[in-house]
């Protein structure tokens, strides 16, 4: 049987790691000399992503040697990953790397912790705007220590909905992305956003600044932490097709409860670029 984890103690550690990581990100943000590598011509990674991941991974291994870890840059280097039921930390050292490279102030470090493949702790910190979102299961959700809650929206025409275009650029993928935007526009959506950090966008749903976020193509490290924060803020995170959320199925609909059904019904949930 897995050892019981003290989630409040783990949260204190995760906040400390996120703040140190945030200092690393903010210092680099101010300099112009960050080295960029290309996973593809449009998918970037910097020396800062790697340094932050190395730092957080070392802290986790020192503090919780019995836990599993899943980090974006180590998983990308290995070319494959899995998320098992054992206690697992899901780390995105910089979510919003393109924003970071372009000095668009919307990047964060994201530290999530899952048990039984379910997020039970989340810390998402944007050091540029100094906004730290946090939650543990059953304890409520917070922005810089103040409680947060999702919006009361129930209809698309009174909602602001965010999505990201990801890294798919073939014709069928582009068509799919545009088809879903068109569906929401046809439902007279109040407005749409695309802010380039799925972790932060799910947190924006959690604090009611936007009403929903969806994306096809994300990974567990992008959303694990933010899903815990969203659920503790009264929001719903699920598969856009209505199934329970599976962090490895690479898709999410995160919304105020009253919007889940209308958005799920409006979207095409069969992206040609993901396994069905
Ligand atoms: C990405 C961002 C982006 C989303 C991608 C993610 P990264 O993470 O969250 O908004 O569209 O799916 O991979 O590459 O900046 O860590
Ligand atoms: Ca990243």
mmCIF file of C-alpha atoms and ligand atoms in Angstrom:
data_model
loop_
_atom_site.group_PDB
_atom_site.id
_atom_site.type_symbol
_atom_site.label_atom_id
_atom_site.label_comp_id
_atom_site.label_asym_id
_atom_site.label_seq_id
_atom_site.Cartn_x
_atom_site.Cartn_y
_atom_site.Cartn_z
ATOM 1 C CA UNK A 1 0.000 0.000 0.000
ATOM 2 C CA UNK A 2 1.291 3.487 -0.886
ATOM 3 C CA UNK A 3 2.501 5.545 2.071
ATOM 4 C CA UNK A 4 0.105 8.364 3.004
ATOM 5 C CA UNK A 5 1.421 11.699 1.697
ATOM 6 C CA UNK A 6 1.031 14.837 3.831
ATOM 7 C CA UNK A 7 -0.389 17.111 1.113
ATOM 8 C CA UNK A 8 -0.004 20.335 3.105
ATOM 9 C CA UNK A 9 3.679 19.615 3.673
ATOM 10 C CA UNK A 10 4.067 18.727 -0.017
ATOM 11 C CA UNK A 11 2.329 21.985 -0.963
ATOM 12 C CA UNK A 12 4.768 24.008 1.150
ATOM 13 C CA UNK A 13 7.676 22.304 -0.655
ATOM 14 C CA UNK A 14 6.104 22.843 -4.087
ATOM 15 C CA UNK A 15 5.527 26.546 -3.386
ATOM 16 C CA UNK A 16 9.141 26.965 -2.292
ATOM 17 C CA UNK A 17 10.418 25.185 -5.435
ATOM 18 C CA UNK A 18 8.087 27.248 -7.651
ATOM 19 C CA UNK A 19 9.308 30.497 -6.098
ATOM 20 C CA UNK A 20 12.955 29.589 -6.637
ATOM 21 C CA UNK A 21 12.138 28.492 -10.203
ATOM 22 C CA UNK A 22 10.242 31.758 -10.660
ATOM 23 C CA UNK A 23 13.339 33.737 -9.701
ATOM 24 C CA UNK A 24 15.361 31.796 -12.294
ATOM 25 C CA UNK A 25 12.710 32.481 -14.968
ATOM 26 C CA UNK A 26 12.367 36.168 -14.113
ATOM 27 C CA UNK A 27 16.130 36.795 -14.132
ATOM 28 C CA UNK A 28 16.418 35.152 -17.555
ATOM 29 C CA UNK A 29 13.334 37.059 -18.767
ATOM 30 C CA UNK A 30 15.196 40.302 -18.128
ATOM 31 C CA UNK A 31 18.242 39.213 -20.126
ATOM 32 C CA UNK A 32 18.441 38.926 -23.897
ATOM 33 C CA UNK A 33 20.970 36.128 -24.149
ATOM 34 C CA UNK A 34 18.856 32.995 -23.571
ATOM 35 C CA UNK A 35 19.904 30.032 -25.734
ATOM 36 C CA UNK A 36 17.019 28.535 -27.723
ATOM 37 C CA UNK A 37 16.836 25.032 -29.167
ATOM 38 C CA UNK A 38 14.160 23.817 -31.558
ATOM 39 C CA UNK A 39 12.187 20.613 -30.907
ATOM 40 C CA UNK A 40 10.653 21.570 -34.257
ATOM 41 C CA UNK A 41 10.716 24.906 -36.102
ATOM 42 C CA UNK A 42 7.772 26.127 -33.975
ATOM 43 C CA UNK A 43 8.287 24.148 -30.735
ATOM 44 C CA UNK A 44 10.956 25.815 -28.622
ATOM 45 C CA UNK A 45 12.964 24.889 -25.561
ATOM 46 C CA UNK A 46 15.511 27.118 -23.823
ATOM 47 C CA UNK A 47 18.411 26.578 -21.474
ATOM 48 C CA UNK A 48 16.145 28.040 -18.760
ATOM 49 C CA UNK A 49 13.492 25.303 -19.254
ATOM 50 C CA UNK A 50 16.242 22.710 -18.749
ATOM 51 C CA UNK A 51 17.869 24.425 -15.765
ATOM 52 C CA UNK A 52 14.511 24.876 -13.998
ATOM 53 C CA UNK A 53 13.505 21.261 -14.635
ATOM 54 C CA UNK A 54 16.893 20.007 -13.345
ATOM 55 C CA UNK A 55 16.463 22.117 -10.202
ATOM 56 C CA UNK A 56 12.893 20.944 -9.450
ATOM 57 C CA UNK A 57 13.635 17.289 -10.259
ATOM 58 C CA UNK A 58 16.621 17.352 -7.886
ATOM 59 C CA UNK A 59 14.452 18.817 -5.106
ATOM 60 C CA UNK A 60 11.741 16.190 -5.612
ATOM 61 C CA UNK A 61 14.239 13.312 -5.670
ATOM 62 C CA UNK A 62 15.872 14.620 -2.479
ATOM 63 C CA UNK A 63 12.582 15.227 -0.636
ATOM 64 C CA UNK A 64 10.468 12.355 -1.968
ATOM 65 C CA UNK A 65 12.867 9.672 -3.271
ATOM 66 C CA UNK A 66 10.018 7.136 -3.306
ATOM 67 C CA UNK A 67 7.865 9.186 -5.730
ATOM 68 C CA UNK A 68 7.830 9.031 -9.535
ATOM 69 C CA UNK A 69 8.507 12.146 -11.634
ATOM 70 C CA UNK A 70 7.309 13.228 -15.051
ATOM 71 C CA UNK A 71 8.952 16.348 -16.450
ATOM 72 C CA UNK A 72 8.449 17.863 -19.881
ATOM 73 C CA UNK A 73 12.077 18.123 -20.896
ATOM 74 C CA UNK A 74 13.181 14.735 -19.540
ATOM 75 C CA UNK A 75 10.129 13.035 -21.125
ATOM 76 C CA UNK A 76 10.798 14.812 -24.447
ATOM 77 C CA UNK A 77 14.441 13.712 -24.356
ATOM 78 C CA UNK A 78 13.369 10.105 -23.761
ATOM 79 C CA UNK A 79 10.720 10.317 -26.511
ATOM 80 C CA UNK A 80 8.063 8.493 -24.453
ATOM 81 C CA UNK A 81 6.381 8.621 -21.060
ATOM 82 C CA UNK A 82 3.673 7.014 -18.992
ATOM 83 C CA UNK A 83 1.675 8.111 -15.976
ATOM 84 C CA UNK A 84 1.068 5.300 -13.485
ATOM 85 C CA UNK A 85 -1.103 5.096 -10.339
ATOM 86 C CA UNK A 86 1.897 5.569 -8.025
ATOM 87 C CA UNK A 87 2.427 9.048 -6.500
ATOM 88 C CA UNK A 88 3.870 11.104 -9.382
ATOM 89 C CA UNK A 89 5.052 14.694 -9.680
ATOM 90 C CA UNK A 90 4.228 16.295 -13.066
ATOM 91 C CA UNK A 91 6.514 19.242 -13.784
ATOM 92 C CA UNK A 92 6.497 21.783 -16.574
ATOM 93 C CA UNK A 93 9.518 24.021 -15.897
ATOM 94 C CA UNK A 94 8.163 26.734 -18.211
ATOM 95 C CA UNK A 95 4.653 26.453 -19.601
ATOM 96 C CA UNK A 96 4.422 29.126 -22.251
ATOM 97 C CA UNK A 97 7.975 28.805 -23.553
ATOM 98 C CA UNK A 98 7.061 30.679 -26.758
ATOM 99 C CA UNK A 99 5.691 33.542 -24.635
ATOM 100 C CA UNK A 100 8.903 33.492 -22.589
ATOM 101 C CA UNK A 101 11.067 33.725 -25.724
ATOM 102 C CA UNK A 102 8.899 36.554 -27.113
ATOM 103 C CA UNK A 103 8.775 38.493 -23.813
ATOM 104 C CA UNK A 104 4.980 38.108 -23.659
ATOM 105 C CA UNK A 105 4.389 38.137 -19.884
ATOM 106 C CA UNK A 106 2.379 34.936 -19.655
ATOM 107 C CA UNK A 107 4.621 32.023 -18.703
ATOM 108 C CA UNK A 108 4.726 29.945 -15.563
ATOM 109 C CA UNK A 109 6.308 27.085 -13.727
ATOM 110 C CA UNK A 110 3.793 24.311 -13.124
ATOM 111 C CA UNK A 111 4.207 21.660 -10.409
ATOM 112 C CA UNK A 112 1.469 19.065 -10.049
ATOM 113 C CA UNK A 113 1.248 15.935 -7.941
ATOM 114 C CA UNK A 114 -0.952 12.963 -8.851
ATOM 115 C CA UNK A 115 -2.083 9.870 -6.979
ATOM 116 C CA UNK A 116 -3.947 7.182 -8.926
ATOM 117 C CA UNK A 117 -3.379 9.370 -12.039
ATOM 118 C CA UNK A 118 -5.522 12.113 -10.464
ATOM 119 C CA UNK A 119 -4.126 15.564 -9.610
ATOM 120 C CA UNK A 120 -4.227 16.130 -5.828
ATOM 121 C CA UNK A 121 -1.881 19.132 -5.562
ATOM 122 C CA UNK A 122 -1.074 21.998 -7.889
ATOM 123 C CA UNK A 123 1.160 25.064 -7.879
ATOM 124 C CA UNK A 124 1.256 27.328 -10.950
ATOM 125 C CA UNK A 125 3.413 30.448 -10.656
ATOM 126 C CA UNK A 126 3.754 33.289 -13.176
ATOM 127 C CA UNK A 127 6.795 35.150 -11.839
ATOM 128 C CA UNK A 128 6.461 38.014 -14.323
ATOM 129 C CA UNK A 129 3.007 39.026 -13.048
ATOM 130 C CA UNK A 130 3.798 37.618 -9.586
ATOM 131 C CA UNK A 131 0.686 35.420 -9.515
ATOM 132 C CA UNK A 132 0.848 32.121 -7.664
ATOM 133 C CA UNK A 133 -2.105 29.726 -7.937
ATOM 134 C CA UNK A 134 -2.228 26.808 -5.508
ATOM 135 C CA UNK A 135 -4.464 24.014 -4.252
ATOM 136 C CA UNK A 136 -4.504 20.617 -2.619
ATOM 137 C CA UNK A 137 -7.422 18.238 -2.865
ATOM 138 C CA UNK A 138 -10.148 19.165 -0.390
ATOM 139 C CA UNK A 139 -8.501 22.451 0.651
ATOM 140 C CA UNK A 140 -9.869 25.042 -1.786
ATOM 141 C CA UNK A 141 -7.977 27.012 -4.426
ATOM 142 C CA UNK A 142 -5.981 30.210 -3.974
ATOM 143 C CA UNK A 143 -4.356 33.032 -5.921
ATOM 144 C CA UNK A 144 -1.575 34.637 -3.881
ATOM 145 C CA UNK A 145 -3.249 33.226 -0.772
ATOM 146 C CA UNK A 146 -6.755 34.549 -1.543
ATOM 147 C CA UNK A 147 -9.570 32.063 -2.281
ATOM 148 C CA UNK A 148 -10.675 31.858 -5.929
ATOM 149 C CA UNK A 149 -13.776 30.539 -7.675
ATOM 150 C CA UNK A 150 -14.912 29.862 -11.224
ATOM 151 C CA UNK A 151 -17.510 32.061 -12.938
ATOM 152 C CA UNK A 152 -21.244 31.395 -12.907
ATOM 153 C CA UNK A 153 -21.478 31.366 -16.730
ATOM 154 C CA UNK A 154 -24.009 28.988 -18.244
ATOM 155 C CA UNK A 155 -24.196 30.009 -21.892
ATOM 156 C CA UNK A 156 -21.621 30.361 -24.644
ATOM 157 C CA UNK A 157 -22.941 33.761 -25.703
ATOM 158 C CA UNK A 158 -22.030 35.180 -22.288
ATOM 159 C CA UNK A 159 -18.616 33.528 -22.132
ATOM 160 C CA UNK A 160 -15.004 34.195 -22.950
ATOM 161 C CA UNK A 161 -13.402 30.927 -24.066
ATOM 162 C CA UNK A 162 -9.716 30.290 -24.630
ATOM 163 C CA UNK A 163 -7.903 27.707 -26.722
ATOM 164 C CA UNK A 164 -4.415 27.255 -28.170
ATOM 165 C CA UNK A 165 -3.339 26.279 -31.635
ATOM 166 C CA UNK A 166 -0.610 23.881 -30.396
ATOM 167 C CA UNK A 167 2.016 22.576 -32.798
ATOM 168 C CA UNK A 168 -0.017 20.828 -35.534
ATOM 169 C CA UNK A 169 0.324 22.521 -38.931
ATOM 170 C CA UNK A 170 -0.906 19.968 -41.485
ATOM 171 C CA UNK A 171 -4.044 20.784 -43.470
ATOM 172 C CA UNK A 172 -6.401 18.426 -41.585
ATOM 173 C CA UNK A 173 -5.140 19.673 -38.216
ATOM 174 C CA UNK A 174 -5.553 23.316 -39.186
ATOM 175 C CA UNK A 175 -9.055 22.578 -40.468
ATOM 176 C CA UNK A 176 -9.984 20.895 -37.169
ATOM 177 C CA UNK A 177 -8.738 23.842 -35.074
ATOM 178 C CA UNK A 178 -10.594 26.374 -37.234
ATOM 179 C CA UNK A 179 -13.761 24.259 -37.312
ATOM 180 C CA UNK A 180 -13.985 24.372 -33.515
ATOM 181 C CA UNK A 181 -13.367 28.115 -33.362
ATOM 182 C CA UNK A 182 -16.004 28.582 -36.037
ATOM 183 C CA UNK A 183 -18.484 26.474 -34.033
ATOM 184 C CA UNK A 184 -18.070 28.694 -30.980
ATOM 185 C CA UNK A 185 -18.265 31.870 -33.070
ATOM 186 C CA UNK A 186 -21.443 30.498 -34.644
ATOM 187 C CA UNK A 187 -22.816 30.019 -31.113
ATOM 188 C CA UNK A 188 -22.206 33.761 -30.687
ATOM 189 C CA UNK A 189 -19.383 33.337 -28.137
ATOM 190 C CA UNK A 190 -18.774 36.664 -26.376
ATOM 191 C CA UNK A 191 -15.059 36.447 -27.207
ATOM 192 C CA UNK A 192 -12.174 34.059 -27.644
ATOM 193 C CA UNK A 193 -8.551 34.133 -26.423
ATOM 194 C CA UNK A 194 -5.378 32.216 -27.176
ATOM 195 C CA UNK A 195 -2.758 32.998 -24.563
ATOM 196 C CA UNK A 196 -0.104 30.315 -25.065
ATOM 197 C CA UNK A 197 0.066 28.704 -21.613
ATOM 198 C CA UNK A 198 -2.482 25.992 -20.983
ATOM 199 C CA UNK A 199 -1.521 25.801 -17.290
ATOM 200 C CA UNK A 200 -2.213 29.512 -16.801
ATOM 201 C CA UNK A 201 -5.345 29.440 -18.952
ATOM 202 C CA UNK A 202 -6.863 26.662 -16.811
ATOM 203 C CA UNK A 203 -5.982 28.811 -13.765
ATOM 204 C CA UNK A 204 -7.713 31.782 -15.420
ATOM 205 C CA UNK A 205 -10.847 29.628 -15.598
ATOM 206 C CA UNK A 206 -10.325 28.761 -11.917
ATOM 207 C CA UNK A 207 -10.335 32.426 -10.903
ATOM 208 C CA UNK A 208 -13.208 33.408 -13.204
ATOM 209 C CA UNK A 209 -11.284 35.737 -15.539
ATOM 210 C CA UNK A 210 -12.294 33.494 -18.428
ATOM 211 C CA UNK A 211 -15.113 30.958 -18.449
ATOM 212 C CA UNK A 212 -13.620 27.978 -20.260
ATOM 213 C CA UNK A 213 -10.502 26.608 -21.940
ATOM 214 C CA UNK A 214 -10.075 23.653 -24.281
ATOM 215 C CA UNK A 215 -7.155 22.200 -26.188
ATOM 216 C CA UNK A 216 -6.326 19.046 -28.132
ATOM 217 C CA UNK A 217 -2.645 18.072 -28.006
ATOM 218 C CA UNK A 218 -1.637 18.932 -24.431
ATOM 219 C CA UNK A 219 0.446 16.669 -22.124
ATOM 220 C CA UNK A 220 0.057 15.786 -18.411
ATOM 221 C CA UNK A 221 2.737 18.282 -17.307
ATOM 222 C CA UNK A 222 0.847 21.143 -19.017
ATOM 223 C CA UNK A 223 -2.331 20.657 -17.012
ATOM 224 C CA UNK A 224 -1.883 18.365 -13.959
ATOM 225 C CA UNK A 225 -1.299 21.181 -11.464
ATOM 226 C CA UNK A 226 -3.922 23.503 -12.935
ATOM 227 C CA UNK A 227 -6.597 20.771 -12.978
ATOM 228 C CA UNK A 228 -6.324 20.384 -9.203
ATOM 229 C CA UNK A 229 -6.561 24.180 -8.816
ATOM 230 C CA UNK A 230 -9.568 24.365 -11.149
ATOM 231 C CA UNK A 231 -11.483 21.577 -9.395
ATOM 232 C CA UNK A 232 -10.830 23.111 -5.990
ATOM 233 C CA UNK A 233 -12.168 26.412 -7.384
ATOM 234 C CA UNK A 234 -15.451 24.716 -8.287
ATOM 235 C CA UNK A 235 -14.649 24.092 -11.954
ATOM 236 C CA UNK A 236 -14.880 20.961 -14.062
ATOM 237 C CA UNK A 237 -12.031 19.389 -16.037
ATOM 238 C CA UNK A 238 -12.970 16.593 -18.375
ATOM 239 C CA UNK A 239 -12.431 15.067 -21.772
ATOM 240 C CA UNK A 240 -14.152 17.371 -24.296
ATOM 241 C CA UNK A 241 -16.163 14.352 -25.528
ATOM 242 C CA UNK A 242 -17.793 13.935 -22.103
ATOM 243 C CA UNK A 243 -15.583 11.170 -20.753
ATOM 244 C CA UNK A 244 -13.694 11.571 -17.475
ATOM 245 C CA UNK A 245 -10.385 13.391 -17.916
ATOM 246 C CA UNK A 246 -7.441 11.116 -18.731
ATOM 247 C CA UNK A 247 -4.244 13.160 -18.365
ATOM 248 C CA UNK A 248 -2.465 11.066 -21.003
ATOM 249 C CA UNK A 249 -5.219 11.325 -23.626
ATOM 250 C CA UNK A 250 -3.892 14.737 -24.626
ATOM 251 C CA UNK A 251 -7.142 16.734 -24.540
ATOM 252 C CA UNK A 252 -9.007 18.843 -22.019
ATOM 253 C CA UNK A 253 -12.116 20.917 -21.536
ATOM 254 C CA UNK A 254 -11.826 23.048 -18.392
ATOM 255 C CA UNK A 255 -14.847 25.174 -17.576
ATOM 256 C CA UNK A 256 -17.316 26.621 -15.143
ATOM 257 C CA UNK A 257 -19.780 23.779 -14.435
ATOM 258 C CA UNK A 258 -22.644 25.411 -16.352
ATOM 259 C CA UNK A 259 -20.627 25.516 -19.570
ATOM 260 C CA UNK A 260 -19.361 21.967 -19.832
ATOM 261 C CA UNK A 261 -22.367 20.580 -21.661
ATOM 262 C CA UNK A 262 -22.931 23.400 -24.189
ATOM 263 C CA UNK A 263 -19.247 23.553 -25.114
ATOM 264 C CA UNK A 264 -18.875 19.785 -25.293
ATOM 265 C CA UNK A 265 -21.867 19.658 -27.636
ATOM 266 C CA UNK A 266 -20.548 22.463 -29.838
ATOM 267 C CA UNK A 267 -17.047 21.044 -30.378
ATOM 268 C CA UNK A 268 -15.831 18.420 -32.799
ATOM 269 C CA UNK A 269 -14.003 16.090 -30.388
ATOM 270 C CA UNK A 270 -12.238 13.918 -32.970
ATOM 271 C CA UNK A 271 -8.933 15.597 -33.834
ATOM 272 C CA UNK A 272 -7.316 13.948 -36.851
ATOM 273 C CA UNK A 273 -3.887 14.285 -35.195
ATOM 274 C CA UNK A 274 -4.605 12.245 -32.019
ATOM 275 C CA UNK A 275 -5.558 8.575 -31.485
ATOM 276 C CA UNK A 276 -9.339 8.260 -30.890
HETATM 277 C C1 LIG B 1 2.596 24.550 -24.428
HETATM 278 C C2 LIG B 1 1.680 25.644 -24.006
HETATM 279 C C3 LIG B 1 0.793 25.994 -25.174
HETATM 280 C C4 LIG B 1 -0.005 24.810 -25.627
HETATM 281 C C5 LIG B 1 0.866 23.626 -25.914
HETATM 282 C C6 LIG B 1 1.805 23.341 -24.750
HETATM 283 P P1 LIG B 1 5.065 24.683 -23.533
HETATM 284 O O1 LIG B 1 3.511 24.228 -23.453
HETATM 285 O O2 LIG B 1 0.906 25.282 -22.896
HETATM 286 O O3 LIG B 1 -0.092 26.976 -24.829
HETATM 287 O O4 LIG B 1 -0.683 25.141 -26.797
HETATM 288 O O5 LIG B 1 0.047 22.511 -26.127
HETATM 289 O O6 LIG B 1 2.663 22.286 -25.087
HETATM 290 O O7 LIG B 1 5.642 24.075 -24.784
HETATM 291 O O8 LIG B 1 5.093 26.158 -23.571
HETATM 292 O O9 LIG B 1 5.612 24.106 -22.294
HETATM 293 CA CA1 LIG B 2 7.233 23.652 -21.137
#
